[in-house]
């Protein structure tokens, strides 16, 4: 009887310990969803980051977005459309840059910084008019939080219809 009771107490202790586990470092990295036109949200994968949560830190470096155009998610919007950026954790600041797709063939592409605004807990930007697809890189910065800090990049392609 003592053995069964001890086994049950150990199992209960393990279950209670598992319930109190903190999320992994990867699970704390904010996600981004884009909203444009018809209001449908499209998730965007992160594209390189430097992130700290508690005592754990990780740095993931990537190649330039122009070198991976084929693998980037795409969004199709009307020319001059506004795109909303919904983050799972609100960043302190955001920088939005873009390049015409044809710059993938140049050795030192010059980015165009796009102004973003913050209204009603949502960052937005207007897609510059272009004759070709634009490759975007959104950099979010989190530096005022006590539990996490760092920067995360998100990249995607915008085709204008």
PDB file of C-alpha atoms in Angstrom:
ATOM      1  CA  UNK A   1       0.000   0.000   0.000  1.00  0.00           C
ATOM      2  CA  UNK A   2       2.861   2.388   0.848  1.00  0.00           C
ATOM      3  CA  UNK A   3       4.444   1.731  -2.550  1.00  0.00           C
ATOM      4  CA  UNK A   4       1.219   2.618  -4.379  1.00  0.00           C
ATOM      5  CA  UNK A   5       0.763   5.745  -2.295  1.00  0.00           C
ATOM      6  CA  UNK A   6       4.366   6.814  -2.941  1.00  0.00           C
ATOM      7  CA  UNK A   7       3.988   6.175  -6.679  1.00  0.00           C
ATOM      8  CA  UNK A   8       0.756   8.225  -6.782  1.00  0.00           C
ATOM      9  CA  UNK A   9       2.390  11.107  -4.894  1.00  0.00           C
ATOM     10  CA  UNK A  10       5.383  11.081  -7.270  1.00  0.00           C
ATOM     11  CA  UNK A  11       3.081  11.107 -10.284  1.00  0.00           C
ATOM     12  CA  UNK A  12       1.076  13.989  -8.819  1.00  0.00           C
ATOM     13  CA  UNK A  13       4.281  15.903  -8.083  1.00  0.00           C
ATOM     14  CA  UNK A  14       5.485  15.405 -11.684  1.00  0.00           C
ATOM     15  CA  UNK A  15       2.159  16.604 -13.069  1.00  0.00           C
ATOM     16  CA  UNK A  16       2.151  19.701 -10.870  1.00  0.00           C
ATOM     17  CA  UNK A  17       5.747  20.472 -11.815  1.00  0.00           C
ATOM     18  CA  UNK A  18       4.906  20.215 -15.534  1.00  0.00           C
ATOM     19  CA  UNK A  19       1.968  22.615 -15.121  1.00  0.00           C
ATOM     20  CA  UNK A  20       4.245  25.309 -13.744  1.00  0.00           C
ATOM     21  CA  UNK A  21       6.819  25.155 -16.535  1.00  0.00           C
ATOM     22  CA  UNK A  22       7.755  28.374 -18.263  1.00  0.00           C
ATOM     23  CA  UNK A  23       7.435  28.608 -22.045  1.00  0.00           C
ATOM     24  CA  UNK A  24      10.586  27.809 -23.998  1.00  0.00           C
ATOM     25  CA  UNK A  25      12.706  30.653 -25.334  1.00  0.00           C
ATOM     26  CA  UNK A  26      11.406  30.004 -28.872  1.00  0.00           C
ATOM     27  CA  UNK A  27       7.798  30.241 -27.656  1.00  0.00           C
ATOM     28  CA  UNK A  28       8.391  33.774 -26.329  1.00  0.00           C
ATOM     29  CA  UNK A  29       9.477  35.175 -29.713  1.00  0.00           C
ATOM     30  CA  UNK A  30       6.638  37.397 -31.005  1.00  0.00           C
ATOM     31  CA  UNK A  31       4.761  36.464 -34.167  1.00  0.00           C
ATOM     32  CA  UNK A  32       3.479  38.803 -36.866  1.00  0.00           C
ATOM     33  CA  UNK A  33       0.274  38.709 -38.901  1.00  0.00           C
ATOM     34  CA  UNK A  34      -0.415  41.050 -41.804  1.00  0.00           C
ATOM     35  CA  UNK A  35      -3.877  42.416 -42.522  1.00  0.00           C
ATOM     36  CA  UNK A  36      -4.651  44.076 -45.835  1.00  0.00           C
ATOM     37  CA  UNK A  37      -7.590  44.769 -48.085  1.00  0.00           C
ATOM     38  CA  UNK A  38     -10.334  42.301 -47.184  1.00  0.00           C
ATOM     39  CA  UNK A  39      -9.195  42.069 -43.583  1.00  0.00           C
ATOM     40  CA  UNK A  40      -7.783  38.540 -43.821  1.00  0.00           C
ATOM     41  CA  UNK A  41      -4.758  37.995 -41.602  1.00  0.00           C
ATOM     42  CA  UNK A  42      -1.711  36.305 -43.105  1.00  0.00           C
ATOM     43  CA  UNK A  43       0.975  34.981 -40.736  1.00  0.00           C
ATOM     44  CA  UNK A  44       4.585  35.838 -41.528  1.00  0.00           C
ATOM     45  CA  UNK A  45       7.529  33.755 -40.303  1.00  0.00           C
ATOM     46  CA  UNK A  46      10.331  35.430 -38.435  1.00  0.00           C
ATOM     47  CA  UNK A  47      13.444  36.153 -40.425  1.00  0.00           C
ATOM     48  CA  UNK A  48      16.410  36.373 -38.087  1.00  0.00           C
ATOM     49  CA  UNK A  49      16.352  37.528 -34.490  1.00  0.00           C
ATOM     50  CA  UNK A  50      18.299  38.337 -31.354  1.00  0.00           C
ATOM     51  CA  UNK A  51      16.136  37.443 -28.375  1.00  0.00           C
ATOM     52  CA  UNK A  52      16.436  37.200 -24.602  1.00  0.00           C
ATOM     53  CA  UNK A  53      13.856  35.800 -22.199  1.00  0.00           C
ATOM     54  CA  UNK A  54      14.887  35.624 -18.571  1.00  0.00           C
ATOM     55  CA  UNK A  55      18.452  34.292 -18.496  1.00  0.00           C
ATOM     56  CA  UNK A  56      18.244  32.583 -21.895  1.00  0.00           C
ATOM     57  CA  UNK A  57      19.358  34.219 -25.137  1.00  0.00           C
ATOM     58  CA  UNK A  58      19.506  33.187 -28.780  1.00  0.00           C
ATOM     59  CA  UNK A  59      20.736  34.819 -31.987  1.00  0.00           C
ATOM     60  CA  UNK A  60      19.653  33.549 -35.403  1.00  0.00           C
ATOM     61  CA  UNK A  61      21.199  35.276 -38.395  1.00  0.00           C
ATOM     62  CA  UNK A  62      19.861  34.909 -41.923  1.00  0.00           C
ATOM     63  CA  UNK A  63      20.821  35.912 -45.444  1.00  0.00           C
ATOM     64  CA  UNK A  64      19.385  39.052 -47.002  1.00  0.00           C
ATOM     65  CA  UNK A  65      15.667  38.743 -47.910  1.00  0.00           C
ATOM     66  CA  UNK A  66      16.500  39.386 -51.582  1.00  0.00           C
ATOM     67  CA  UNK A  67      18.475  36.136 -51.584  1.00  0.00           C
ATOM     68  CA  UNK A  68      15.459  34.078 -50.513  1.00  0.00           C
ATOM     69  CA  UNK A  69      12.592  35.608 -52.506  1.00  0.00           C
ATOM     70  CA  UNK A  70      11.343  32.199 -53.660  1.00  0.00           C
ATOM     71  CA  UNK A  71      10.763  31.037 -50.076  1.00  0.00           C
ATOM     72  CA  UNK A  72       9.169  34.196 -48.671  1.00  0.00           C
ATOM     73  CA  UNK A  73       5.417  34.361 -48.061  1.00  0.00           C
ATOM     74  CA  UNK A  74       3.531  36.655 -50.420  1.00  0.00           C
ATOM     75  CA  UNK A  75       0.662  39.101 -50.071  1.00  0.00           C
ATOM     76  CA  UNK A  76      -1.281  40.582 -52.979  1.00  0.00           C
ATOM     77  CA  UNK A  77      -2.756  44.055 -52.442  1.00  0.00           C
ATOM     78  CA  UNK A  78      -4.047  46.929 -54.565  1.00  0.00           C
ATOM     79  CA  UNK A  79      -1.506  49.662 -55.371  1.00  0.00           C
ATOM     80  CA  UNK A  80      -1.160  52.128 -52.494  1.00  0.00           C
ATOM     81  CA  UNK A  81      -2.877  49.776 -50.009  1.00  0.00           C
ATOM     82  CA  UNK A  82      -2.352  50.035 -46.289  1.00  0.00           C
ATOM     83  CA  UNK A  83      -1.083  46.940 -44.466  1.00  0.00           C
ATOM     84  CA  UNK A  84      -1.660  46.389 -40.751  1.00  0.00           C
ATOM     85  CA  UNK A  85       0.911  44.546 -38.675  1.00  0.00           C
ATOM     86  CA  UNK A  86      -0.460  42.636 -35.697  1.00  0.00           C
ATOM     87  CA  UNK A  87       2.217  41.400 -33.310  1.00  0.00           C
ATOM     88  CA  UNK A  88       1.567  38.768 -30.636  1.00  0.00           C
ATOM     89  CA  UNK A  89       3.536  41.045 -28.275  1.00  0.00           C
ATOM     90  CA  UNK A  90       3.503  44.748 -29.067  1.00  0.00           C
ATOM     91  CA  UNK A  91       6.986  46.029 -30.009  1.00  0.00           C
ATOM     92  CA  UNK A  92       8.355  49.334 -28.763  1.00  0.00           C
ATOM     93  CA  UNK A  93       9.253  50.382 -32.301  1.00  0.00           C
ATOM     94  CA  UNK A  94       9.124  49.074 -35.838  1.00  0.00           C
ATOM     95  CA  UNK A  95      11.227  49.805 -38.929  1.00  0.00           C
ATOM     96  CA  UNK A  96       9.846  48.828 -42.336  1.00  0.00           C
ATOM     97  CA  UNK A  97      12.183  48.613 -45.352  1.00  0.00           C
ATOM     98  CA  UNK A  98      11.613  47.396 -48.890  1.00  0.00           C
ATOM     99  CA  UNK A  99      13.394  46.665 -52.141  1.00  0.00           C
ATOM    100  CA  UNK A 100      12.114  46.124 -55.689  1.00  0.00           C
ATOM    101  CA  UNK A 101      12.447  42.438 -56.562  1.00  0.00           C
ATOM    102  CA  UNK A 102      14.851  43.271 -59.419  1.00  0.00           C
ATOM    103  CA  UNK A 103      17.461  44.455 -56.874  1.00  0.00           C
ATOM    104  CA  UNK A 104      18.117  40.788 -56.068  1.00  0.00           C
ATOM    105  CA  UNK A 105      20.523  40.878 -59.001  1.00  0.00           C
ATOM    106  CA  UNK A 106      22.598  43.817 -57.693  1.00  0.00           C
ATOM    107  CA  UNK A 107      25.573  43.475 -55.382  1.00  0.00           C
ATOM    108  CA  UNK A 108      24.608  46.245 -52.928  1.00  0.00           C
ATOM    109  CA  UNK A 109      20.863  46.864 -52.957  1.00  0.00           C
ATOM    110  CA  UNK A 110      19.644  50.155 -51.488  1.00  0.00           C
ATOM    111  CA  UNK A 111      16.585  49.810 -49.321  1.00  0.00           C
ATOM    112  CA  UNK A 112      13.742  52.256 -49.137  1.00  0.00           C
ATOM    113  CA  UNK A 113      12.505  52.908 -45.622  1.00  0.00           C
ATOM    114  CA  UNK A 114       8.707  53.045 -45.435  1.00  0.00           C
ATOM    115  CA  UNK A 115       7.010  55.157 -42.785  1.00  0.00           C
ATOM    116  CA  UNK A 116       4.894  53.201 -40.337  1.00  0.00           C
ATOM    117  CA  UNK A 117       2.286  54.611 -37.986  1.00  0.00           C
ATOM    118  CA  UNK A 118       0.872  53.338 -34.706  1.00  0.00           C
ATOM    119  CA  UNK A 119      -2.859  53.739 -34.065  1.00  0.00           C
ATOM    120  CA  UNK A 120      -5.211  51.651 -31.890  1.00  0.00           C
ATOM    121  CA  UNK A 121      -2.495  49.121 -30.935  1.00  0.00           C
ATOM    122  CA  UNK A 122      -1.691  48.435 -34.590  1.00  0.00           C
ATOM    123  CA  UNK A 123       1.339  49.391 -36.666  1.00  0.00           C
ATOM    124  CA  UNK A 124       0.469  50.125 -40.312  1.00  0.00           C
ATOM    125  CA  UNK A 125       2.303  51.184 -43.449  1.00  0.00           C
ATOM    126  CA  UNK A 126       1.315  52.073 -47.000  1.00  0.00           C
ATOM    127  CA  UNK A 127       2.856  50.023 -49.789  1.00  0.00           C
ATOM    128  CA  UNK A 128       4.793  52.280 -52.193  1.00  0.00           C
ATOM    129  CA  UNK A 129       3.529  52.053 -55.758  1.00  0.00           C
ATOM    130  CA  UNK A 130       5.761  49.916 -57.927  1.00  0.00           C
ATOM    131  CA  UNK A 131       5.737  48.224 -61.312  1.00  0.00           C
ATOM    132  CA  UNK A 132       7.228  45.091 -59.767  1.00  0.00           C
ATOM    133  CA  UNK A 133       6.963  43.014 -56.611  1.00  0.00           C
ATOM    134  CA  UNK A 134       8.457  44.521 -53.471  1.00  0.00           C
ATOM    135  CA  UNK A 135      10.413  42.582 -50.861  1.00  0.00           C
ATOM    136  CA  UNK A 136       9.787  43.837 -47.316  1.00  0.00           C
ATOM    137  CA  UNK A 137      11.723  43.469 -44.089  1.00  0.00           C
ATOM    138  CA  UNK A 138       9.970  44.492 -40.867  1.00  0.00           C
ATOM    139  CA  UNK A 139      12.214  44.849 -37.835  1.00  0.00           C
ATOM    140  CA  UNK A 140      10.499  44.919 -34.449  1.00  0.00           C
ATOM    141  CA  UNK A 141      12.321  46.000 -31.284  1.00  0.00           C
ATOM    142  CA  UNK A 142      11.359  45.079 -27.729  1.00  0.00           C
ATOM    143  CA  UNK A 143      13.399  46.929 -25.125  1.00  0.00           C
ATOM    144  CA  UNK A 144      10.971  48.165 -22.452  1.00  0.00           C
ATOM    145  CA  UNK A 145       9.738  44.793 -21.203  1.00  0.00           C
ATOM    146  CA  UNK A 146      11.077  43.279 -17.981  1.00  0.00           C
ATOM    147  CA  UNK A 147      10.747  39.631 -19.044  1.00  0.00           C
ATOM    148  CA  UNK A 148      11.967  39.771 -22.676  1.00  0.00           C
ATOM    149  CA  UNK A 149      14.075  41.939 -24.978  1.00  0.00           C
ATOM    150  CA  UNK A 150      15.543  41.878 -28.437  1.00  0.00           C
ATOM    151  CA  UNK A 151      14.783  42.352 -32.093  1.00  0.00           C
ATOM    152  CA  UNK A 152      12.987  40.159 -34.597  1.00  0.00           C
ATOM    153  CA  UNK A 153      12.884  40.489 -38.383  1.00  0.00           C
ATOM    154  CA  UNK A 154       9.989  39.381 -40.579  1.00  0.00           C
ATOM    155  CA  UNK A 155      10.200  39.279 -44.374  1.00  0.00           C
ATOM    156  CA  UNK A 156       7.614  38.880 -47.123  1.00  0.00           C
ATOM    157  CA  UNK A 157       6.859  39.837 -50.729  1.00  0.00           C
ATOM    158  CA  UNK A 158       4.079  42.208 -51.778  1.00  0.00           C
ATOM    159  CA  UNK A 159       2.580  41.967 -55.257  1.00  0.00           C
ATOM    160  CA  UNK A 160       0.421  44.915 -56.278  1.00  0.00           C
ATOM    161  CA  UNK A 161      -2.723  44.195 -58.242  1.00  0.00           C
TER     162      UNK A 161
END
